[in-house]
Coordinates of C-alpha atoms in Angstrom, one line a residue:
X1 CA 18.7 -91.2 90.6
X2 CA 20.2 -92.4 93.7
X3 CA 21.6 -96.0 91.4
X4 CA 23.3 -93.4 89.5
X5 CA 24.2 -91.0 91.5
X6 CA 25.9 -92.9 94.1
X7 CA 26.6 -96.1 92.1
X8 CA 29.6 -98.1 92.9
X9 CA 29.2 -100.5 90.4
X10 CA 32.3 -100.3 87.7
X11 CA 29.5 -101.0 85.4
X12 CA 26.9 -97.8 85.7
X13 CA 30.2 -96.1 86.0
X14 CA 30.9 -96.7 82.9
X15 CA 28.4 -96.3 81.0
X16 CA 28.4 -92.4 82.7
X17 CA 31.5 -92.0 81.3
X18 CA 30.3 -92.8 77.9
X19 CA 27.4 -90.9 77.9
X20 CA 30.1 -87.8 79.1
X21 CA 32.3 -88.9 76.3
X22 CA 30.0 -88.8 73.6
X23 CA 28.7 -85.5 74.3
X24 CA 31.7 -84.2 74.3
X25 CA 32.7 -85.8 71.3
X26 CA 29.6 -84.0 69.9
X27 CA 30.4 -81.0 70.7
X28 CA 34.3 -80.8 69.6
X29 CA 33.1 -82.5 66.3
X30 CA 30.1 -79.8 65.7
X31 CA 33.4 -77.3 66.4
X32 CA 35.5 -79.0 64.0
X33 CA 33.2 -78.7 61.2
X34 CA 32.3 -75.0 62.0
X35 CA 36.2 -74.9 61.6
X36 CA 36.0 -76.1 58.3
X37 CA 33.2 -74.6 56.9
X38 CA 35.0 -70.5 57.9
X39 CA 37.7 -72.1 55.8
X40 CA 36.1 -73.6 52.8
X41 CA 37.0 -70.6 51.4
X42 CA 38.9 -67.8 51.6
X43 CA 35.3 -65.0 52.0
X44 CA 35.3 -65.3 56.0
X45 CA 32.7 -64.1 57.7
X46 CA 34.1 -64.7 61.0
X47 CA 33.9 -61.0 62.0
X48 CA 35.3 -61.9 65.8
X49 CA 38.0 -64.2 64.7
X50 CA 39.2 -64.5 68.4
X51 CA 36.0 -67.2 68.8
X52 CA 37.4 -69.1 65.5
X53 CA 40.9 -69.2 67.8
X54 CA 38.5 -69.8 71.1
X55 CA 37.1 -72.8 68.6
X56 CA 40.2 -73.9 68.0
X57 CA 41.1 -74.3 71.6
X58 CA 37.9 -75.8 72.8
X59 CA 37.8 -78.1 70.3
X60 CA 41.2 -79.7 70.8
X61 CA 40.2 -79.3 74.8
X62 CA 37.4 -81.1 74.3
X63 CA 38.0 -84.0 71.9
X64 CA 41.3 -85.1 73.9
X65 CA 40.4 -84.7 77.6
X66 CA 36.9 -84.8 77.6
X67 CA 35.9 -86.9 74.6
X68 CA 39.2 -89.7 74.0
X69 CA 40.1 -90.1 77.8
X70 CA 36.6 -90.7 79.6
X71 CA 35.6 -93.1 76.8
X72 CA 39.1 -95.1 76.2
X73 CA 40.5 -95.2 79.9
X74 CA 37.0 -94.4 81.8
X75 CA 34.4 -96.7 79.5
X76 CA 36.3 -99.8 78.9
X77 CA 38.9 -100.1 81.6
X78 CA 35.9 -99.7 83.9
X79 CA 33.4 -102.3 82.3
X80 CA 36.3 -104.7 81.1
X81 CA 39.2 -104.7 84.1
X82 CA 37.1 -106.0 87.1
X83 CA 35.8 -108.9 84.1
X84 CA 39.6 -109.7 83.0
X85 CA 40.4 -110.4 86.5
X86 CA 37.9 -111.9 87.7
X87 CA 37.3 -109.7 90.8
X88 CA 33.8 -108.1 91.8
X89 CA 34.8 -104.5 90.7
X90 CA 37.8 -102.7 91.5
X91 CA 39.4 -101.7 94.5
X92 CA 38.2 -98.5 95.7
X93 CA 34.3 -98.2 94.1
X94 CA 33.7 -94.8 96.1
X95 CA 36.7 -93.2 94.4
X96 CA 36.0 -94.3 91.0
X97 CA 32.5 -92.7 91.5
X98 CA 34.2 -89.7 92.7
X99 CA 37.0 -89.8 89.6
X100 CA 33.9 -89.6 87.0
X101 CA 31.6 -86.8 89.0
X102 CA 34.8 -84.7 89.0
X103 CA 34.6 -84.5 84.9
X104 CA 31.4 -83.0 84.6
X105 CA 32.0 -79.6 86.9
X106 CA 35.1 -79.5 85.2
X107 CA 33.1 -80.0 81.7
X108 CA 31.0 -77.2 82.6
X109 CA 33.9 -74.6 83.9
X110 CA 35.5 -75.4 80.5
X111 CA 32.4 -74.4 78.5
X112 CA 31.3 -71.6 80.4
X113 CA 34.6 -70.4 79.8
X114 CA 33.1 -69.7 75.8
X115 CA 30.8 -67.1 77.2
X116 CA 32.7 -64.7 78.7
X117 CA 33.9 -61.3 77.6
X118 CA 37.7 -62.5 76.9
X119 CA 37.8 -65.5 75.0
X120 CA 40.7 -68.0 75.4
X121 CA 42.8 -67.8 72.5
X122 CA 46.0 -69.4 73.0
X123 CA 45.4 -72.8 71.3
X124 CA 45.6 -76.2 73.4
X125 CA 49.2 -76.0 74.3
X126 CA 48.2 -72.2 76.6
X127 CA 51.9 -70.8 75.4
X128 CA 52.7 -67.8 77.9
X129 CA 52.4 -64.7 76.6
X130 CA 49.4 -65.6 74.9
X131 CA 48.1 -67.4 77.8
X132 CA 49.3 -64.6 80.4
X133 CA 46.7 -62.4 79.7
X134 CA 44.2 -61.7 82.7
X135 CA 41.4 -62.6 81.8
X136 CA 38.9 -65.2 83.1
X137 CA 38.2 -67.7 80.4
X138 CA 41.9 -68.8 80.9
X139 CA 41.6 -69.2 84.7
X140 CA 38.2 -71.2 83.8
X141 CA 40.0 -73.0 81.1
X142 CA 43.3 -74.0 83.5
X143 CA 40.5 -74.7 86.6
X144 CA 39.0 -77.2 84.4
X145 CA 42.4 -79.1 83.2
X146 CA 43.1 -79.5 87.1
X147 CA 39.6 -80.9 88.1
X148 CA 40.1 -83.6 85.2
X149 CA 43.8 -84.2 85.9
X150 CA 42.9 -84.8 89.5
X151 CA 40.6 -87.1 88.1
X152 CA 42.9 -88.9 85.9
X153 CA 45.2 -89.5 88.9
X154 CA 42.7 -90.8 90.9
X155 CA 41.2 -93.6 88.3
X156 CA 44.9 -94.4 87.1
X157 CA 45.5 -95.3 90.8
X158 CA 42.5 -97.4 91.3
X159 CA 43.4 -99.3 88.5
X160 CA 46.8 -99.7 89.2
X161 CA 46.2 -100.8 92.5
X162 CA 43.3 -103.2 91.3
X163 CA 45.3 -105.0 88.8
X164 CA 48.4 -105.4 91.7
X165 CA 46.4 -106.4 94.8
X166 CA 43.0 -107.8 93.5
X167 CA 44.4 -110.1 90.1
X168 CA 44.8 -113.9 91.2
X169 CA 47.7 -114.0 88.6
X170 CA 49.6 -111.9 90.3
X171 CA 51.0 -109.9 87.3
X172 CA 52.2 -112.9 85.8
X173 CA 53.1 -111.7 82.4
X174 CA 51.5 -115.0 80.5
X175 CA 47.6 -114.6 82.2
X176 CA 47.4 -110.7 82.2
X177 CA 45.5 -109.7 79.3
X178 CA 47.2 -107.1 77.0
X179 CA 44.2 -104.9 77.5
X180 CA 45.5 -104.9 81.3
X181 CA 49.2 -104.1 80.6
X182 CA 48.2 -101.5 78.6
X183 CA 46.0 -99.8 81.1
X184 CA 48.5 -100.5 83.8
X185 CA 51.3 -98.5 81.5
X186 CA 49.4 -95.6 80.5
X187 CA 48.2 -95.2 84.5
X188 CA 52.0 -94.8 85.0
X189 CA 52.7 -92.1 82.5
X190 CA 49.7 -90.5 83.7
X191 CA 50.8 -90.5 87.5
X192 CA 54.4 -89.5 85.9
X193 CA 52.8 -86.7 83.5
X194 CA 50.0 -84.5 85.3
X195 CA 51.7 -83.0 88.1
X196 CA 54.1 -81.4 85.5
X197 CA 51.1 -80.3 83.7
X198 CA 49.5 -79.2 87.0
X199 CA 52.7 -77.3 88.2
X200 CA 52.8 -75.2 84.7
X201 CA 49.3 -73.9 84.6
X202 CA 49.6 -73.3 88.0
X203 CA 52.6 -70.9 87.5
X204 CA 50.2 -69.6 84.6
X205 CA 47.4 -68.6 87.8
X206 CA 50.1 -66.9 89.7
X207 CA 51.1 -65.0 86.7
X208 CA 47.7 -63.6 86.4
X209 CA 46.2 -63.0 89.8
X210 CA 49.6 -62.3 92.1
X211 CA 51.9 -61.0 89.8
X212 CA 54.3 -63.4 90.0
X213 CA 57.0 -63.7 87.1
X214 CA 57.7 -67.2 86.0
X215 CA 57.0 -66.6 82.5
X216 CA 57.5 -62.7 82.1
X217 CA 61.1 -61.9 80.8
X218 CA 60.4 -58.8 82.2
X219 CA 61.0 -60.1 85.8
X220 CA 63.8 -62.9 84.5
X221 CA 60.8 -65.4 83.9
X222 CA 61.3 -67.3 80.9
X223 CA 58.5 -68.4 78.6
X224 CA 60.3 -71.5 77.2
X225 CA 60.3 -73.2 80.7
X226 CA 56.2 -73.8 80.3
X227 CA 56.8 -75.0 77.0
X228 CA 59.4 -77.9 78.0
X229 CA 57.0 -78.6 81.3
X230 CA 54.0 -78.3 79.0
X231 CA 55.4 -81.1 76.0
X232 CA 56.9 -82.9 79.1
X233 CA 53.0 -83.8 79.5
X234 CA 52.3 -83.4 76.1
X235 CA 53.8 -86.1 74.5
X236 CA 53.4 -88.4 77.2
X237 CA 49.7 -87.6 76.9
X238 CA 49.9 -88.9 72.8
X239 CA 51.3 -92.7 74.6
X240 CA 48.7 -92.2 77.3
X241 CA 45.2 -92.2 74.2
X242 CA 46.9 -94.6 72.0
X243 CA 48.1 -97.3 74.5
X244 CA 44.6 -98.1 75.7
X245 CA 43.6 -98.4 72.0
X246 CA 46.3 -100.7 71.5
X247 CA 45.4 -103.3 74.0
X248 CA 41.6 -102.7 72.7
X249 CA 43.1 -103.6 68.9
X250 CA 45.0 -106.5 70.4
X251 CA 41.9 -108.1 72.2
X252 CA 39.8 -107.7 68.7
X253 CA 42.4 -109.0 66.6
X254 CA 42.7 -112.3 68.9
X255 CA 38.9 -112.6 69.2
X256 CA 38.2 -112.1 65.2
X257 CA 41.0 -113.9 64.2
X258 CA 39.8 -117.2 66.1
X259 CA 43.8 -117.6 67.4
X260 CA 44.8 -118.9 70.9
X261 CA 46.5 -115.4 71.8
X262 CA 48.1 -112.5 69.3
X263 CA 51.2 -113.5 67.6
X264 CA 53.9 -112.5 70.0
X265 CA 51.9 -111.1 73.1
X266 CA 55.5 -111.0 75.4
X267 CA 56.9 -108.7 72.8
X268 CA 54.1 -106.7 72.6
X269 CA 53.9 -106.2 76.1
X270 CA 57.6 -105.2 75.9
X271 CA 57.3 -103.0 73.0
X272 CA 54.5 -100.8 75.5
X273 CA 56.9 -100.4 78.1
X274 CA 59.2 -99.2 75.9
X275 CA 56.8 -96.9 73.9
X276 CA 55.7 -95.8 77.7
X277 CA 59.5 -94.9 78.5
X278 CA 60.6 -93.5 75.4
X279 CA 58.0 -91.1 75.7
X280 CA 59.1 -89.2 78.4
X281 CA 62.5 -88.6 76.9
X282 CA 61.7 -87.1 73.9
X283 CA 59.2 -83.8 74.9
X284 CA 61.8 -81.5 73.5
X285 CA 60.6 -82.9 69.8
X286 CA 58.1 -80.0 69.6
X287 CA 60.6 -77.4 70.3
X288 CA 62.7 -77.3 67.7
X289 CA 62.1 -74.3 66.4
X290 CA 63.4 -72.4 69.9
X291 CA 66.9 -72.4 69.2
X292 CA 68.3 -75.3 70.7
X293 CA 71.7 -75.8 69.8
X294 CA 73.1 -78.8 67.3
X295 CA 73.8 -81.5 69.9
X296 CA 70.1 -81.5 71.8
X297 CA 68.4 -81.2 68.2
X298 CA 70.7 -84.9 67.4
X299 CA 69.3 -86.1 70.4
X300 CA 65.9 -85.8 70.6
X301 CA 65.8 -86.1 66.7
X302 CA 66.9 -89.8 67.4
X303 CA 65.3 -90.8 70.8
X304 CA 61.9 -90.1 68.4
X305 CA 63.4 -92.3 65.5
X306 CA 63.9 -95.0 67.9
X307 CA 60.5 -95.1 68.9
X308 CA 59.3 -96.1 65.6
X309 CA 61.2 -99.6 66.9
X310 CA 58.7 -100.8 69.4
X311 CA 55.7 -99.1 67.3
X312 CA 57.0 -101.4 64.5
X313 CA 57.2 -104.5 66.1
X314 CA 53.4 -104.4 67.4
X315 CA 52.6 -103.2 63.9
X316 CA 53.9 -106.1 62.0
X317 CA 52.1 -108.3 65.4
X318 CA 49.3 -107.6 64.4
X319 CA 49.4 -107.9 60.7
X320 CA 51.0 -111.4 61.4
X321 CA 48.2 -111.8 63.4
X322 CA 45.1 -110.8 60.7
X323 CA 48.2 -113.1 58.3
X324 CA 46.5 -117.0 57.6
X325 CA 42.9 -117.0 58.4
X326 CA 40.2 -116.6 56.0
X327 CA 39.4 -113.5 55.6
X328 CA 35.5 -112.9 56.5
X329 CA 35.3 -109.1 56.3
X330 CA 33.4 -108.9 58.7
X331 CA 33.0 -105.5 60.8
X332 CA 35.7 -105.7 63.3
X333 CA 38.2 -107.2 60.6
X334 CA 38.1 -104.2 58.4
X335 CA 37.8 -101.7 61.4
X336 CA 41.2 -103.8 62.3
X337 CA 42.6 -103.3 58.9
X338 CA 41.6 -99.5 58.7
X339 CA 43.0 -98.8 62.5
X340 CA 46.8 -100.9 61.1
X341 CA 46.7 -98.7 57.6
X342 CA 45.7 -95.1 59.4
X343 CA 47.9 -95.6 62.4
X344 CA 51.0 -96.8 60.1
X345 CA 50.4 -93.2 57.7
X346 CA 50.5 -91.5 60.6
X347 CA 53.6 -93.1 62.3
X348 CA 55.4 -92.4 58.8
X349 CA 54.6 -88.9 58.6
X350 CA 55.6 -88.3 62.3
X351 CA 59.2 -89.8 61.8
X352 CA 59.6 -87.2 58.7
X353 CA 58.7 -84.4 61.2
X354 CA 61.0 -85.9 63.7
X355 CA 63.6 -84.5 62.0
X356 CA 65.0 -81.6 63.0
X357 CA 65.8 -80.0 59.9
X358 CA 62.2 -80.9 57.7
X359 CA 60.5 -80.0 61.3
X360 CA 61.9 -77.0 61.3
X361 CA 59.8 -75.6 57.6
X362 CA 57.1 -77.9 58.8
X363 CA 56.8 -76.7 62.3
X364 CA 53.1 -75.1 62.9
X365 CA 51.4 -76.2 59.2
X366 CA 48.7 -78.0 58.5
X367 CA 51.2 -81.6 57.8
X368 CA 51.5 -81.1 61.6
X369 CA 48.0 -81.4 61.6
X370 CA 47.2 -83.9 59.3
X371 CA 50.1 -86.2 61.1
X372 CA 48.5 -85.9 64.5
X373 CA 44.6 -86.3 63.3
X374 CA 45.8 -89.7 61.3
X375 CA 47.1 -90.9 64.8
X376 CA 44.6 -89.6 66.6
X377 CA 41.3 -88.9 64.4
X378 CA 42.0 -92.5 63.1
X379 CA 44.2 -94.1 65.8
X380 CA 42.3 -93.5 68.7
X381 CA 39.3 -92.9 67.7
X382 CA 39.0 -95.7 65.1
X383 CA 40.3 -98.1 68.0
X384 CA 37.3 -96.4 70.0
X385 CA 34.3 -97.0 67.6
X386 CA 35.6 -101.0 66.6
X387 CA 35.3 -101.1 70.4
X388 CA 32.4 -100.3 71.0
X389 CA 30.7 -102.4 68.1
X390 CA 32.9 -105.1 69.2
X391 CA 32.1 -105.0 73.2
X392 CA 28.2 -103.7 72.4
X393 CA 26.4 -106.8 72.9
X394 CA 28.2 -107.0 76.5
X395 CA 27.1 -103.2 77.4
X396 CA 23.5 -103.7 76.3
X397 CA 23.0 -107.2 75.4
X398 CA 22.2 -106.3 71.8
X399 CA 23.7 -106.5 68.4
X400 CA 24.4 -103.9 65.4
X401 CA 23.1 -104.7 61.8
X402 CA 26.6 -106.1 60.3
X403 CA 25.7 -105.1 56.9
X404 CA 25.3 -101.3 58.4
X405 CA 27.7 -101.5 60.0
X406 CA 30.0 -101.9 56.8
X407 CA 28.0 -99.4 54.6
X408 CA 29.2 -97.0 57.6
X409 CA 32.9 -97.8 57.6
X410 CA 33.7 -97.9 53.8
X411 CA 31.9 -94.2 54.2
X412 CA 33.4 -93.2 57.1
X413 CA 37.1 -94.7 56.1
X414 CA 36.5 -92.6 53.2
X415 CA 35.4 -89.5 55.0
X416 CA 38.0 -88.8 57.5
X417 CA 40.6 -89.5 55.1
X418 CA 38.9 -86.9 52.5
X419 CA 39.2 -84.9 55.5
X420 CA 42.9 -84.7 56.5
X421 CA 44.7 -86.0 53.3
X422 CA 44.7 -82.6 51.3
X423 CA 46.0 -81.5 54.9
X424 CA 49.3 -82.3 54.1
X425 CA 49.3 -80.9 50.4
X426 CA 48.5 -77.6 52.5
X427 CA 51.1 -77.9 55.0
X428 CA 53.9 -78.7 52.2
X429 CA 52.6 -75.5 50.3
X430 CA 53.0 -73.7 53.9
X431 CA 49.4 -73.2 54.8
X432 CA 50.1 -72.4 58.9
X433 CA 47.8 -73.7 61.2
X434 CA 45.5 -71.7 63.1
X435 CA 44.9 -69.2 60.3
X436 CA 41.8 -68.0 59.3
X437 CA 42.8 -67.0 55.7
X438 CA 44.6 -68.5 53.1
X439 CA 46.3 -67.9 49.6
X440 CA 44.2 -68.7 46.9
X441 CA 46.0 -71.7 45.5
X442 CA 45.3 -73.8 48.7
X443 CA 41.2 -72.8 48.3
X444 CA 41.2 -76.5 46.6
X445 CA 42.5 -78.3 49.1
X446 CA 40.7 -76.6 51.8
X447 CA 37.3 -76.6 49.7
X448 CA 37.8 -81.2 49.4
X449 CA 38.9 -80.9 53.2
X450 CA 35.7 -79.4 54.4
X451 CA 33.7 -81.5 52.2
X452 CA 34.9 -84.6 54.6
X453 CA 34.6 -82.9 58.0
X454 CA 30.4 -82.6 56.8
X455 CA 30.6 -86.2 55.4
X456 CA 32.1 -87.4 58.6
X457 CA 30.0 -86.0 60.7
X458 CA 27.3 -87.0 58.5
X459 CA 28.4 -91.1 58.9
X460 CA 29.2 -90.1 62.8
X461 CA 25.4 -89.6 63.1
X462 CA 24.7 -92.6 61.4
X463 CA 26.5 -94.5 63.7
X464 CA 25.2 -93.4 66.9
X465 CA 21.6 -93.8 65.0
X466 CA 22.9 -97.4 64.7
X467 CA 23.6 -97.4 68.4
X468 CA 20.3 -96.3 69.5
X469 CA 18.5 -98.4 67.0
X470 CA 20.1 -101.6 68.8
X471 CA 19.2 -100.6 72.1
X472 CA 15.5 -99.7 71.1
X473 CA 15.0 -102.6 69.9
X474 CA 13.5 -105.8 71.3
X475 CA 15.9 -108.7 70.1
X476 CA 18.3 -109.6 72.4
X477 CA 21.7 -111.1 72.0
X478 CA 22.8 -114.2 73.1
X479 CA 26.7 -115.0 72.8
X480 CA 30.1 -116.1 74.0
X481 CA 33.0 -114.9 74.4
X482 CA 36.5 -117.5 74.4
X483 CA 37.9 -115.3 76.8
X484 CA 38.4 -114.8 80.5
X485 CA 36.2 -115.5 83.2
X486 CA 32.5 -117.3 83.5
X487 CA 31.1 -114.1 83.4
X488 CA 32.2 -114.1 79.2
X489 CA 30.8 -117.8 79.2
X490 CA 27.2 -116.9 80.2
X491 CA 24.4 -115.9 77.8
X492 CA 22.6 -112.5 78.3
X493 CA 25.4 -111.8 81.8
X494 CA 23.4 -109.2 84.1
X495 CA 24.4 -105.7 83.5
X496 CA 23.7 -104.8 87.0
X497 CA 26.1 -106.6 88.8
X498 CA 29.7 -108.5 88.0
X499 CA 29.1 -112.8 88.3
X500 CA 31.4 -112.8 91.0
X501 CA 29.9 -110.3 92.9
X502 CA 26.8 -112.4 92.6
X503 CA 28.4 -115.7 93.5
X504 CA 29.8 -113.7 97.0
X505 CA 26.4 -112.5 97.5
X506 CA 24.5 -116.5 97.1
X507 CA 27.2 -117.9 99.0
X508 CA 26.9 -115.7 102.2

């Protein structure tokens, strides 16, 4: 217990974070599917339907801040950082150990908040009035998002400060790995972000407890300010799960594709910063339905367009990059391919919603749904699960069945797009989101919908079957990887400590 417990090492620090992560990703994927089996059709049986809206909430809680961010910032930066620069670990180990302990009270306040008498019904964005309610499963649910913020903040910092102080390169744009740039540009929008967040739900607990009247108009509060300092955070927060996913692409892509480096790494490192700064400016996106007048609708409807510019370039990066080698199919190519296609749909459909005027017959349907699940449900997480395949012989010195591993993505490519296609057939017909019933046209739609939430969770299983399978077993991996330090040049590299580390230790 105590190597756990009080374990320094970036390495046992990240594999907690990944256990953490997948439980969680459990959990909000179990919720999903009871989601989509109350509206396979239109007989519900949900005789409380304020724990279908507690669901709802939970779920989206769950999957992005408990499920994407310990596993894409806290799993890989941790394992891979120290490695890419070639340092021992990074630069404050107490506090990292401290950043990861913090998510699992904060895991537990936020599912203990299920259990009690009021439910939290608001939906992930915690709009006052809905949110100003007394009750406690909302000052559980807002206790929880501060514990993991504070978290956030302190990992975003340790790797920040690592990569400045402790990298022999020096930041020097040609040896920094694009996996580090990325990390190092979402840490910033996370320093920039969660205090904003931190300040609104704060507002929300003096609403509740002390009467205060920030967000009641009945005491010249005003309940749009939380939304513009929620989506100040909010979008941010989009940049801040698909950033590290696409250093985590960029790294596969030059490893599978046997290339020196990806086609155009200084652009791509430009077109971050850019997608990192653009984000803040364009919060207001969300909002259009509010009443803002003509000239703020122009604006933020073409600070979103221009985003698609940087978005574009590393899109057409990579597929120079996949362009002009003989195509193997293995694994990681077609997780590549799938994570270029999904990401690209999902990109498309957000500049239709960006604008003003679609957005505005759009806003709150289930194409606002189906847009943010094809960047996220196949963005993120498809970036996720080629990562781990891709980085699993270095976390457990085994190897995956390749031929399994394709069965699995053909089904699950399959699934999840079976899943939120017909999404935006329902959102065009005006199905709104959050509803428990339906017309009984959409029953269709819905009805091929649910059917992929139980495939996917079905091929889900099968993958994490596959995991444990690999570790169980007694054949071990030897390999090499072209890249970095002698640590990715050794066969079998100890998963206990980090080669330089070692090297310090034999030295002295």
């Amino acid at each position: 217990m105590k190597k756990w417990m009080y374990s320094t090492n970036h390495k046992n620090i990240s594999f907690m974070y990944l256990i953490l992560g997948m439980w969680s990703g459990m959990m909000g994927l179990s919720m999903s599917m009871i989601m989509r089996i109350e509206l396979m059709n239109n007989n519900n049986n949900f005789n409380f339907s304020m724990s279908y809206y507690m669901m709802i909430t939970i779920h989206a809680l769950l999957m992005i801040f408990f499920m994407t961010m310990p596993i894409i910032i806290g799993t890989f930066s941790n394992w891979l950082i120290p490695l890419m620069m070639s340092s021992s670990d990074l630069i404050y180990p107490r506090m990292n150990n401290l950043s990861m302990w913090i998510l699992f009270p904060s895991l537990m306040m936020l599912m203990l908040s299920m259990f009690t008498k009021n439910k939290i019904f608001t939906g992930w964005t915690l709009y006052p009035p809905l949110s100003v309610q007394n009750s406690s499963s909302i000052n559980m649910v807002i206790l929880s998002i501060h514990l993991n913020g504070l978290s956030s903040l302190m990992s975003s910092m340790n790797f920040m400060i690592s990569m400045i102080n402790m990298n022999s390169n020096k930041m020097n744009l040609n040896n920094l790995s694009l996996y580090c740039w990325s990390i190092i540009i979402t840490s910033m929008l996370l320093i920039m972000s969660i205090p904003v967040l931190a300040s609104g739900i704060t507002m929300i607990i003096l609403d509740h407890n002390f009467n205060s009247m920030f967000f009641n108009p009945m005491g010249n509060g005003n309940p749009i300010l939380f939304q513009h300092m929620f989506w100040f955070f909010g979008h941010p927060e989009v940049y801040i799960l698909i950033l590290p996913g696409f250093g985590l692409m960029s790294q596969i892509m030059n490893q599978e594709t046997g290339k020196l480096e990806i086609f155009s790494k200084l652009n791509m490192i430009y077109a971050m910063m850019s997608i990192g700064i653009l984000g803040f400016i364009v919060w207001a996106h969300h909002m259009f339905t509010i009443g803002l007048d003509i000239d703020t609708q122009m604006y933020f409807m073409s600070a979103t367009m221009i985003i698609a510019v940087p978005t574009s370039i590393k899109i057409f990066s990579w597929i120079i990059t996949l362009n002009g080698n003989k195509m193997n199919m293995s694994p990681m190519i077609m997780w590549s391919m799938g994570f270029v296609m999904m990401f690209s749909m999902g990109g498309l459909t957000g500049i239709v919603l960006s604008n003003s005027i679609i957005d505005m017959n759009l806003h709150d349907t289930y194409y606002v749904i189906a847009h943010f699940h094809y960047v996220l449900s196949m963005g993120v997480v498809f970036s996720i699960l080629s990562s781990l395949i891709f980085w699993f012989p270095l976390l457990t010195n085994t190897l995956m069945k390749t031929n399994m591993l394709k069965i699995n993505f053909i089904n699950m490519f399959f699934s999840i797009n079976l899943t939120f296609f017909p999404q935006h057939f329902m959102g065009l017909n005006g199905m709104p989101r959050r509803y428990i019933m339906f017309v009984d046209h959409l029953t269709l739609w819905n009805s091929i919908s649910s059917m992929g939430s139980m495939s996917t969770i079905l091929f889900v299983m099968m993958f994490i079957s596959m995991m444990m399978e690999s570790m169980m077993s007694k054949q071990k991996m030897m390999f090499k990887f072209k890249l970095f330090n002698q640590e990715w040049m050794m066969n079998s590299p100890n998963l206990f400590h980090s080669f330089t580390e070692n090297n310090i230790v034999s030295m002295k």
